[in-house]
Amino acid sequence: MTRTTKFTQFARLAGTAAAVALLGSMAMAQDTIRVDQGGDITELCGSDPIRVALVDGWGGDTWRKITFAELQDEASKCPNVTAEDHTDAGGDQQTYNAAINGYATQGYEIILAFTDFGEAAMPTYRMANGNGTTMVPYFTDLPGTDGVDYAVNPYQDSIAIGNQYAEWMAKALDGEGNVLMLGGPPGASSSSSFLKGFKEGLANHPGLKLLDDDFISTNWNPADAQKAAAGLIAKYGDTIDGIASDFGVTTLATIKAFNQAGVEVPAMATIATSNELSCLYNAGLEDGTAWPYLAVDGSTGDVRFALRAALAAHNGIEWDEPLGVVPYVYADSTQNIVPKCSDIAPPDADLSSLMDEEKLFSLFNR
């Protein structure tokens, strides 16, 4: 589902019948927008002071640190907007909920929350939204109602990305082969969306066979991903031709498992890459061991869309920007697009960030 953020002053009357009807009429089936093609935030700043807080369910890795830096970079374009507060819930939903409630109680004008806990956090979003606070969960497309369950819900269009994976697999494998999908914890909503899109795309290519009807759980953890990949190699041997994944960390772990098993690495399609993965691929290009590879990225920039949508809602400004965001192509072996590799950035750094290189690398030195 794609929607467009288009707010007026009436949208601030969250919870009223008029607001719900208005927001419902504004939901439009429009194309998603690429993450590197967003609008100009300065049109949305307003003049009143606005404090922005970011809440992560899991926030300790470099990807999340870059995301927060991207938020601060985007907010810096508005002299009245500050984004200095960030909570990492450490994987605990109660801590996550408490952080949102705390910022709302303190009267923060905007709260952005990464949708790590999916629909389970909807009651918290609903309680936080209103009374001067604009609550914006982002990344997963939630089933709630804008202006009621939250102010607005920008999201990564995982279904569209899954479709893109399938189309690329068909190209890379000449339309024939056995493929699999790696995801996060069992039942993870974002992984399910990736898989749905992947299956939709595969339906157009009958020569591509999905070996498992569900995604293979990795818990988005490299150790678990490597174990899962070892199990797949034990089960299918060298008959796996392509693997799609919704996280570069698990893709890297899977490649390592194939290398350790002495089995040729299959075609890999992934998102949210890392410096280590890119450098490994580039080294493979040099020594002839590279695998067919697609990386779509820029995902740390999704938070910029969330901030713009939040400001539009908070300030009652009409704003046409699709809420569905898709990444740009960062690496593609079929088009000779090579990813960045750095010998000074951390191994888990995502160098596809929309920040300029000087700002990005200064983050690694903190």
mmCIF file of C-alpha atoms in Angstrom:
data_model
loop_
_atom_site.group_PDB
_atom_site.id
_atom_site.type_symbol
_atom_site.label_atom_id
_atom_site.label_comp_id
_atom_site.label_asym_id
_atom_site.label_seq_id
_atom_site.Cartn_x
_atom_site.Cartn_y
_atom_site.Cartn_z
ATOM 1 C CA MET A 1 0.000 0.000 0.000
ATOM 2 C CA THR A 2 1.332 3.443 -0.885
ATOM 3 C CA ARG A 3 -0.004 6.672 0.457
ATOM 4 C CA THR A 4 0.797 10.341 0.152
ATOM 5 C CA THR A 5 1.372 12.744 3.025
ATOM 6 C CA LYS A 6 -0.983 15.649 2.396
ATOM 7 C CA PHE A 7 -1.873 17.529 5.557
ATOM 8 C CA THR A 8 -3.857 20.674 6.289
ATOM 9 C CA GLN A 9 -4.745 22.313 9.588
ATOM 10 C CA PHE A 10 -7.695 19.921 9.846
ATOM 11 C CA ALA A 11 -5.319 16.987 10.107
ATOM 12 C CA ARG A 12 -4.243 18.270 13.491
ATOM 13 C CA LEU A 13 -7.703 17.532 14.832
ATOM 14 C CA ALA A 14 -6.631 13.928 15.351
ATOM 15 C CA GLY A 15 -9.413 11.667 16.542
ATOM 16 C CA THR A 16 -12.331 13.741 15.247
ATOM 17 C CA ALA A 17 -14.652 12.332 12.634
ATOM 18 C CA ALA A 18 -13.824 15.207 10.303
ATOM 19 C CA ALA A 19 -10.091 14.570 10.569
ATOM 20 C CA VAL A 20 -10.464 10.854 9.965
ATOM 21 C CA ALA A 21 -12.661 11.446 6.919
ATOM 22 C CA LEU A 22 -10.273 14.046 5.560
ATOM 23 C CA LEU A 23 -7.212 11.881 6.028
ATOM 24 C CA GLY A 24 -8.992 8.920 4.512
ATOM 25 C CA SER A 25 -9.889 10.911 1.413
ATOM 26 C CA MET A 26 -6.254 11.931 1.060
ATOM 27 C CA ALA A 27 -4.947 8.376 0.913
ATOM 28 C CA MET A 28 -3.881 7.994 -2.690
ATOM 29 C CA ALA A 29 -2.448 5.090 -4.625
ATOM 30 C CA GLN A 30 0.795 6.666 -5.808
ATOM 31 C CA ASP A 31 4.188 5.295 -6.650
ATOM 32 C CA THR A 32 6.772 5.058 -3.931
ATOM 33 C CA ILE A 33 9.698 7.455 -3.945
ATOM 34 C CA ARG A 34 13.377 6.607 -4.005
ATOM 35 C CA VAL A 35 15.216 7.429 -0.794
ATOM 36 C CA ASP A 36 17.664 9.777 -2.506
ATOM 37 C CA GLN A 37 14.918 11.826 -4.169
ATOM 38 C CA GLY A 38 13.185 13.447 -1.182
ATOM 39 C CA GLY A 39 11.772 16.956 -0.923
ATOM 40 C CA ASP A 40 13.067 20.180 0.640
ATOM 41 C CA ILE A 41 12.512 20.192 4.401
ATOM 42 C CA THR A 42 12.891 23.972 4.673
ATOM 43 C CA GLU A 43 9.338 24.333 3.353
ATOM 44 C CA LEU A 44 8.102 22.548 6.490
ATOM 45 C CA CYS A 45 10.134 24.050 9.331
ATOM 46 C CA GLY A 46 7.618 26.569 10.672
ATOM 47 C CA SER A 47 8.843 29.052 13.262
ATOM 48 C CA ASP A 48 7.990 27.656 16.702
ATOM 49 C CA PRO A 49 10.649 25.631 18.547
ATOM 50 C CA ILE A 50 10.278 21.907 17.869
ATOM 51 C CA ARG A 51 12.059 19.177 19.791
ATOM 52 C CA VAL A 52 12.431 15.816 18.062
ATOM 53 C CA ALA A 53 13.176 12.534 19.839
ATOM 54 C CA LEU A 54 14.063 9.232 18.176
ATOM 55 C CA VAL A 55 13.245 5.889 19.807
ATOM 56 C CA ASP A 56 14.861 2.654 18.588
ATOM 57 C CA GLY A 57 13.851 -0.811 19.676
ATOM 58 C CA TRP A 58 17.394 -1.969 18.947
ATOM 59 C CA GLY A 59 19.882 0.837 18.455
ATOM 60 C CA GLY A 60 23.427 -0.194 19.265
ATOM 61 C CA ASP A 61 24.847 -0.896 15.817
ATOM 62 C CA THR A 62 26.510 1.482 13.395
ATOM 63 C CA TRP A 63 23.486 1.444 11.052
ATOM 64 C CA ARG A 64 21.321 2.965 13.798
ATOM 65 C CA LYS A 65 24.029 5.467 14.707
ATOM 66 C CA ILE A 66 24.182 6.617 11.098
ATOM 67 C CA THR A 67 20.385 6.845 11.034
ATOM 68 C CA PHE A 68 20.386 9.174 14.046
ATOM 69 C CA ALA A 69 23.114 11.261 12.422
ATOM 70 C CA GLU A 70 20.992 11.489 9.256
ATOM 71 C CA LEU A 71 18.074 12.698 11.374
ATOM 72 C CA GLN A 72 20.237 15.373 12.948
ATOM 73 C CA ASP A 73 21.609 16.365 9.556
ATOM 74 C CA GLU A 74 18.108 16.794 8.137
ATOM 75 C CA ALA A 75 16.861 18.659 11.233
ATOM 76 C CA SER A 76 19.810 21.065 11.057
ATOM 77 C CA LYS A 77 18.272 22.597 7.936
ATOM 78 C CA CYS A 78 15.521 24.052 10.168
ATOM 79 C CA PRO A 79 16.881 26.579 12.693
ATOM 80 C CA ASN A 80 13.921 26.018 15.033
ATOM 81 C CA VAL A 81 14.166 22.206 15.078
ATOM 82 C CA THR A 82 16.448 20.271 17.441
ATOM 83 C CA ALA A 83 17.010 16.516 17.362
ATOM 84 C CA GLU A 84 19.324 15.749 20.257
ATOM 85 C CA ASP A 85 17.459 13.000 22.088
ATOM 86 C CA HIS A 86 17.683 9.308 21.261
ATOM 87 C CA THR A 87 16.681 6.206 23.215
ATOM 88 C CA ASP A 88 17.905 2.686 22.489
ATOM 89 C CA ALA A 89 15.500 0.215 24.100
ATOM 90 C CA GLY A 90 18.002 -2.622 23.794
ATOM 91 C CA GLY A 91 15.418 -5.002 22.350
ATOM 92 C CA ASP A 92 12.999 -4.581 25.262
ATOM 93 C CA GLN A 93 9.506 -3.499 24.268
ATOM 94 C CA GLN A 94 8.611 -2.196 27.732
ATOM 95 C CA THR A 95 11.638 0.101 27.636
ATOM 96 C CA TYR A 96 10.624 1.181 24.136
ATOM 97 C CA ASN A 97 7.068 1.979 25.221
ATOM 98 C CA ALA A 98 8.283 3.769 28.343
ATOM 99 C CA ALA A 99 10.619 5.960 26.302
ATOM 100 C CA ILE A 100 7.806 7.034 23.974
ATOM 101 C CA ASN A 101 5.499 7.717 26.917
ATOM 102 C CA GLY A 102 8.261 9.677 28.641
ATOM 103 C CA TYR A 103 8.921 11.947 25.688
ATOM 104 C CA ALA A 104 5.187 12.520 25.261
ATOM 105 C CA THR A 105 4.806 13.401 28.954
ATOM 106 C CA GLN A 106 7.666 15.877 28.625
ATOM 107 C CA GLY A 107 5.794 17.540 25.790
ATOM 108 C CA TYR A 108 8.141 16.783 22.927
ATOM 109 C CA GLU A 109 6.621 18.143 19.755
ATOM 110 C CA ILE A 110 7.698 15.207 17.561
ATOM 111 C CA ILE A 111 8.512 11.602 18.457
ATOM 112 C CA LEU A 112 9.894 9.331 15.748
ATOM 113 C CA ALA A 113 9.998 5.615 16.508
ATOM 114 C CA PHE A 114 11.489 2.822 14.434
ATOM 115 C CA THR A 115 8.799 0.140 14.167
ATOM 116 C CA ASP A 116 10.905 -2.647 15.658
ATOM 117 C CA PHE A 117 7.901 -4.141 17.465
ATOM 118 C CA GLY A 118 5.384 -3.726 14.648
ATOM 119 C CA GLU A 119 1.694 -3.699 15.524
ATOM 120 C CA ALA A 120 2.383 -4.604 19.163
ATOM 121 C CA ALA A 121 3.388 -0.987 19.843
ATOM 122 C CA MET A 122 0.239 0.518 18.301
ATOM 123 C CA PRO A 123 -1.461 1.266 21.661
ATOM 124 C CA THR A 124 1.625 3.225 22.734
ATOM 125 C CA TYR A 125 1.671 5.218 19.502
ATOM 126 C CA ARG A 126 -2.038 5.967 19.914
ATOM 127 C CA MET A 127 -1.597 7.216 23.480
ATOM 128 C CA ALA A 128 1.395 9.408 22.595
ATOM 129 C CA ASN A 129 -0.201 11.104 19.588
ATOM 130 C CA GLY A 130 -2.040 14.353 20.316
ATOM 131 C CA ASN A 131 -1.961 17.105 22.953
ATOM 132 C CA GLY A 132 0.784 18.856 21.006
ATOM 133 C CA THR A 133 2.837 15.726 20.315
ATOM 134 C CA THR A 134 3.107 14.351 16.792
ATOM 135 C CA MET A 135 3.802 10.611 16.974
ATOM 136 C CA VAL A 136 5.391 9.127 13.851
ATOM 137 C CA PRO A 137 6.306 5.421 13.739
ATOM 138 C CA TYR A 138 8.319 4.680 10.626
ATOM 139 C CA PHE A 139 9.832 1.866 8.560
ATOM 140 C CA THR A 140 7.034 -0.770 8.657
ATOM 141 C CA ASP A 141 3.692 -0.130 6.951
ATOM 142 C CA LEU A 142 1.305 -0.394 9.895
ATOM 143 C CA PRO A 143 -2.442 -1.164 9.638
ATOM 144 C CA GLY A 144 -3.609 1.815 11.711
ATOM 145 C CA THR A 145 -5.281 5.086 10.730
ATOM 146 C CA ASP A 146 -3.354 8.315 10.206
ATOM 147 C CA GLY A 147 -4.446 10.952 12.691
ATOM 148 C CA VAL A 148 -5.883 8.365 15.080
ATOM 149 C CA ASP A 149 -3.383 5.602 15.818
ATOM 150 C CA TYR A 150 -0.449 7.909 15.024
ATOM 151 C CA ALA A 151 -0.002 11.117 13.086
ATOM 152 C CA VAL A 152 1.423 9.474 9.975
ATOM 153 C CA ASN A 153 3.366 6.305 9.116
ATOM 154 C CA PRO A 154 6.187 6.604 6.541
ATOM 155 C CA TYR A 155 7.484 3.185 5.591
ATOM 156 C CA GLN A 156 9.987 1.275 3.540
ATOM 157 C CA ASP A 157 8.051 -0.425 0.760
ATOM 158 C CA SER A 158 9.374 -3.926 1.391
ATOM 159 C CA ILE A 159 6.896 -5.494 -1.030
ATOM 160 C CA ALA A 160 8.254 -3.372 -3.883
ATOM 161 C CA ILE A 161 11.805 -4.300 -2.886
ATOM 162 C CA GLY A 162 10.892 -7.997 -2.816
ATOM 163 C CA ASN A 163 9.556 -7.614 -6.354
ATOM 164 C CA GLN A 164 12.813 -5.951 -7.350
ATOM 165 C CA TYR A 165 14.786 -8.875 -5.905
ATOM 166 C CA ALA A 166 12.796 -11.360 -7.992
ATOM 167 C CA GLU A 167 13.225 -9.383 -11.211
ATOM 168 C CA TRP A 168 16.949 -9.111 -10.615
ATOM 169 C CA MET A 169 17.229 -12.846 -9.841
ATOM 170 C CA ALA A 170 15.502 -13.624 -13.122
ATOM 171 C CA LYS A 171 18.059 -11.477 -14.927
ATOM 172 C CA ALA A 172 21.108 -12.745 -13.037
ATOM 173 C CA LEU A 173 20.082 -16.419 -13.360
ATOM 174 C CA ASP A 174 18.710 -16.238 -16.897
ATOM 175 C CA GLY A 175 15.258 -17.096 -15.586
ATOM 176 C CA GLU A 176 16.174 -20.523 -14.181
ATOM 177 C CA GLY A 177 17.185 -21.636 -10.687
ATOM 178 C CA ASN A 178 16.397 -22.453 -7.070
ATOM 179 C CA VAL A 179 16.064 -19.503 -4.707
ATOM 180 C CA LEU A 180 15.491 -18.788 -1.012
ATOM 181 C CA MET A 181 14.614 -15.810 1.186
ATOM 182 C CA LEU A 182 16.351 -14.975 4.461
ATOM 183 C CA GLY A 183 14.508 -12.901 7.084
ATOM 184 C CA GLY A 184 14.599 -11.874 10.720
ATOM 185 C CA PRO A 185 12.926 -13.531 13.708
ATOM 186 C CA PRO A 186 10.042 -15.925 12.988
ATOM 187 C CA GLY A 187 6.957 -13.924 12.044
ATOM 188 C CA ALA A 188 8.829 -10.627 11.597
ATOM 189 C CA SER A 189 6.389 -8.335 9.792
ATOM 190 C CA SER A 190 8.971 -6.586 7.610
ATOM 191 C CA SER A 191 10.472 -9.914 6.508
ATOM 192 C CA SER A 192 6.989 -11.182 5.693
ATOM 193 C CA SER A 193 6.466 -8.130 3.482
ATOM 194 C CA PHE A 194 9.767 -8.743 1.676
ATOM 195 C CA LEU A 195 8.748 -12.368 1.132
ATOM 196 C CA LYS A 196 5.315 -11.369 -0.167
ATOM 197 C CA GLY A 197 6.883 -9.075 -2.751
ATOM 198 C CA PHE A 198 9.487 -11.695 -3.628
ATOM 199 C CA LYS A 199 6.800 -14.292 -4.265
ATOM 200 C CA GLU A 200 4.785 -11.848 -6.369
ATOM 201 C CA GLY A 201 7.842 -11.202 -8.506
ATOM 202 C CA LEU A 202 8.737 -14.893 -8.784
ATOM 203 C CA ALA A 203 5.229 -15.625 -10.088
ATOM 204 C CA ASN A 204 6.272 -13.858 -13.284
ATOM 205 C CA HIS A 205 9.226 -16.207 -13.713
ATOM 206 C CA PRO A 206 8.122 -19.859 -13.536
ATOM 207 C CA GLY A 207 11.701 -21.019 -14.068
ATOM 208 C CA LEU A 208 12.639 -19.717 -10.615
ATOM 209 C CA LYS A 209 11.700 -22.153 -7.836
ATOM 210 C CA LEU A 210 11.329 -21.014 -4.213
ATOM 211 C CA LEU A 211 12.761 -23.870 -2.145
ATOM 212 C CA ASP A 212 11.010 -22.877 1.088
ATOM 213 C CA ASP A 213 7.581 -21.262 1.233
ATOM 214 C CA ASP A 214 8.560 -19.200 4.301
ATOM 215 C CA PHE A 215 11.567 -17.000 4.891
ATOM 216 C CA ILE A 216 14.507 -18.616 6.650
ATOM 217 C CA SER A 217 14.797 -17.125 10.133
ATOM 218 C CA THR A 218 18.150 -15.573 11.053
ATOM 219 C CA ASN A 219 17.031 -13.270 13.889
ATOM 220 C CA TRP A 220 19.026 -10.614 11.984
ATOM 221 C CA ASN A 221 22.004 -11.958 13.897
ATOM 222 C CA PRO A 222 25.235 -12.992 12.129
ATOM 223 C CA ALA A 223 25.829 -16.069 14.278
ATOM 224 C CA ASP A 224 22.282 -17.340 13.769
ATOM 225 C CA ALA A 225 22.434 -16.480 10.074
ATOM 226 C CA GLN A 226 25.624 -18.460 9.611
ATOM 227 C CA LYS A 227 24.064 -21.458 11.380
ATOM 228 C CA ALA A 228 20.935 -21.163 9.215
ATOM 229 C CA ALA A 229 23.056 -20.982 6.067
ATOM 230 C CA ALA A 230 25.059 -24.032 7.133
ATOM 231 C CA GLY A 231 21.778 -25.883 7.540
ATOM 232 C CA LEU A 232 20.662 -24.836 4.070
ATOM 233 C CA ILE A 233 23.950 -26.035 2.570
ATOM 234 C CA ALA A 234 23.587 -29.361 4.371
ATOM 235 C CA LYS A 235 20.035 -29.718 3.026
ATOM 236 C CA TYR A 236 20.388 -28.419 -0.512
ATOM 237 C CA GLY A 237 24.124 -28.602 -1.231
ATOM 238 C CA ASP A 238 25.150 -26.683 -4.323
ATOM 239 C CA THR A 239 21.622 -26.617 -5.786
ATOM 240 C CA ILE A 240 20.896 -23.160 -4.318
ATOM 241 C CA ASP A 241 21.231 -20.633 -7.145
ATOM 242 C CA GLY A 242 20.067 -17.449 -5.471
ATOM 243 C CA ILE A 243 19.382 -16.044 -1.984
ATOM 244 C CA ALA A 244 17.476 -12.865 -1.172
ATOM 245 C CA SER A 245 17.881 -11.228 2.229
ATOM 246 C CA ASP A 246 16.411 -8.251 4.064
ATOM 247 C CA PHE A 247 19.615 -7.349 5.924
ATOM 248 C CA GLY A 248 23.223 -7.092 4.775
ATOM 249 C CA VAL A 249 24.519 -8.562 8.043
ATOM 250 C CA THR A 250 22.788 -11.860 7.363
ATOM 251 C CA THR A 251 23.902 -11.791 3.731
ATOM 252 C CA LEU A 252 27.529 -11.440 4.819
ATOM 253 C CA ALA A 253 27.184 -14.291 7.324
ATOM 254 C CA THR A 254 25.630 -16.474 4.617
ATOM 255 C CA ILE A 255 28.482 -15.779 2.203
ATOM 256 C CA LYS A 256 30.979 -16.735 4.910
ATOM 257 C CA ALA A 257 29.097 -19.998 5.499
ATOM 258 C CA PHE A 258 29.285 -20.894 1.794
ATOM 259 C CA ASN A 259 32.976 -20.059 1.679
ATOM 260 C CA GLN A 260 33.680 -22.169 4.772
ATOM 261 C CA ALA A 261 31.768 -25.079 3.251
ATOM 262 C CA GLY A 262 33.694 -24.808 0.000
ATOM 263 C CA VAL A 263 30.469 -24.279 -1.937
ATOM 264 C CA GLU A 264 30.216 -21.612 -4.619
ATOM 265 C CA VAL A 265 28.381 -18.522 -3.365
ATOM 266 C CA PRO A 266 25.010 -18.182 -5.130
ATOM 267 C CA ALA A 267 23.535 -14.970 -6.489
ATOM 268 C CA MET A 268 22.832 -12.637 -3.558
ATOM 269 C CA ALA A 269 20.283 -9.818 -3.335
ATOM 270 C CA THR A 270 20.225 -7.696 -0.195
ATOM 271 C CA ILE A 271 19.541 -4.360 1.484
ATOM 272 C CA ALA A 272 21.254 -2.394 4.282
ATOM 273 C CA THR A 273 24.769 -3.439 3.401
ATOM 274 C CA SER A 274 27.963 -3.034 5.386
ATOM 275 C CA ASN A 275 31.465 -1.873 4.618
ATOM 276 C CA GLU A 276 32.776 -5.391 5.280
ATOM 277 C CA LEU A 277 30.342 -6.924 2.797
ATOM 278 C CA SER A 278 31.170 -4.349 0.128
ATOM 279 C CA CYS A 279 34.912 -4.804 0.603
ATOM 280 C CA LEU A 280 34.544 -8.594 0.421
ATOM 281 C CA TYR A 281 32.642 -8.282 -2.853
ATOM 282 C CA ASN A 282 35.174 -5.823 -4.288
ATOM 283 C CA ALA A 283 38.017 -8.156 -3.336
ATOM 284 C CA GLY A 284 36.157 -10.923 -5.157
ATOM 285 C CA LEU A 285 35.991 -8.767 -8.271
ATOM 286 C CA GLU A 286 39.762 -8.438 -8.141
ATOM 287 C CA ASP A 287 40.551 -12.129 -7.651
ATOM 288 C CA GLY A 288 37.705 -13.559 -9.731
ATOM 289 C CA THR A 289 35.672 -15.026 -6.858
ATOM 290 C CA ALA A 290 32.841 -12.466 -6.805
ATOM 291 C CA TRP A 291 29.276 -13.729 -6.861
ATOM 292 C CA PRO A 292 26.309 -12.266 -8.784
ATOM 293 C CA TYR A 293 25.269 -9.413 -6.514
ATOM 294 C CA LEU A 294 22.506 -6.856 -6.011
ATOM 295 C CA ALA A 295 22.534 -4.383 -3.119
ATOM 296 C CA VAL A 296 19.816 -1.767 -2.779
ATOM 297 C CA ASP A 297 20.531 0.776 -0.106
ATOM 298 C CA GLY A 298 20.411 4.260 1.332
ATOM 299 C CA SER A 299 18.041 2.924 3.984
ATOM 300 C CA THR A 300 19.577 5.036 6.760
ATOM 301 C CA GLY A 301 17.990 7.965 4.923
ATOM 302 C CA ASP A 302 14.440 6.718 5.539
ATOM 303 C CA VAL A 303 14.404 8.740 8.760
ATOM 304 C CA ARG A 304 14.604 11.953 6.709
ATOM 305 C CA PHE A 305 11.230 11.122 5.176
ATOM 306 C CA ALA A 306 9.867 10.431 8.640
ATOM 307 C CA LEU A 307 10.986 13.840 9.892
ATOM 308 C CA ARG A 308 9.528 15.680 6.894
ATOM 309 C CA ALA A 309 6.213 13.862 7.237
ATOM 310 C CA ALA A 310 6.175 14.633 10.968
ATOM 311 C CA LEU A 311 6.843 18.345 10.414
ATOM 312 C CA ALA A 312 4.127 18.536 7.772
ATOM 313 C CA ALA A 313 1.655 16.951 10.181
ATOM 314 C CA HIS A 314 2.746 19.005 13.181
ATOM 315 C CA ASN A 315 2.697 22.332 11.370
ATOM 316 C CA GLY A 316 -0.433 21.611 9.346
ATOM 317 C CA ILE A 317 1.356 22.129 6.031
ATOM 318 C CA GLU A 318 0.119 20.596 2.796
ATOM 319 C CA TRP A 319 2.873 18.294 1.593
ATOM 320 C CA ASP A 320 2.896 15.901 -1.336
ATOM 321 C CA GLU A 321 5.523 13.234 -0.764
ATOM 322 C CA PRO A 322 4.790 9.512 -0.956
ATOM 323 C CA LEU A 323 5.070 7.742 2.372
ATOM 324 C CA GLY A 324 6.397 4.590 0.715
ATOM 325 C CA VAL A 325 10.172 4.745 0.327
ATOM 326 C CA VAL A 326 12.412 2.435 -1.696
ATOM 327 C CA PRO A 327 16.223 2.300 -1.763
ATOM 328 C CA TYR A 328 18.486 3.082 -4.680
ATOM 329 C CA VAL A 329 20.723 0.549 -6.430
ATOM 330 C CA TYR A 330 24.053 0.579 -4.618
ATOM 331 C CA ALA A 331 25.675 -2.432 -6.262
ATOM 332 C CA ASP A 332 24.630 -4.551 -9.239
ATOM 333 C CA SER A 333 26.838 -7.095 -10.941
ATOM 334 C CA THR A 334 24.559 -7.141 -13.996
ATOM 335 C CA GLN A 335 25.167 -3.410 -14.520
ATOM 336 C CA ASN A 336 28.771 -3.217 -13.286
ATOM 337 C CA ILE A 337 27.761 -0.968 -10.365
ATOM 338 C CA VAL A 338 30.409 -1.389 -7.663
ATOM 339 C CA PRO A 339 29.818 -0.471 -3.985
ATOM 340 C CA LYS A 340 32.086 1.719 -1.870
ATOM 341 C CA CYS A 341 34.746 0.098 0.298
ATOM 342 C CA SER A 342 36.747 1.888 2.983
ATOM 343 C CA ASP A 343 39.761 0.700 4.954
ATOM 344 C CA ILE A 344 39.096 3.229 7.728
ATOM 345 C CA ALA A 345 35.328 2.879 8.277
ATOM 346 C CA PRO A 346 33.994 0.279 10.761
ATOM 347 C CA PRO A 347 33.179 -3.135 9.264
ATOM 348 C CA ASP A 348 29.439 -2.671 9.930
ATOM 349 C CA ALA A 349 29.276 0.885 8.552
ATOM 350 C CA ASP A 350 26.714 1.489 5.808
ATOM 351 C CA LEU A 351 28.500 3.754 3.338
ATOM 352 C CA SER A 352 25.369 4.254 1.231
ATOM 353 C CA SER A 353 24.303 7.060 3.594
ATOM 354 C CA LEU A 354 22.916 10.285 2.139
ATOM 355 C CA MET A 355 25.264 12.350 4.328
ATOM 356 C CA ASP A 356 28.313 13.834 2.681
ATOM 357 C CA GLU A 357 31.469 11.806 3.143
ATOM 358 C CA GLU A 358 33.135 14.239 5.565
ATOM 359 C CA LYS A 359 30.169 14.164 7.971
ATOM 360 C CA LEU A 360 29.806 10.417 7.661
ATOM 361 C CA PHE A 361 33.429 9.644 8.417
ATOM 362 C CA SER A 362 33.548 12.136 11.289
ATOM 363 C CA LEU A 363 30.798 10.016 12.881
ATOM 364 C CA PHE A 364 33.089 6.990 12.912
ATOM 365 C CA ASN A 365 35.773 8.924 14.762
ATOM 366 C CA ARG A 366 33.553 9.904 17.704
#
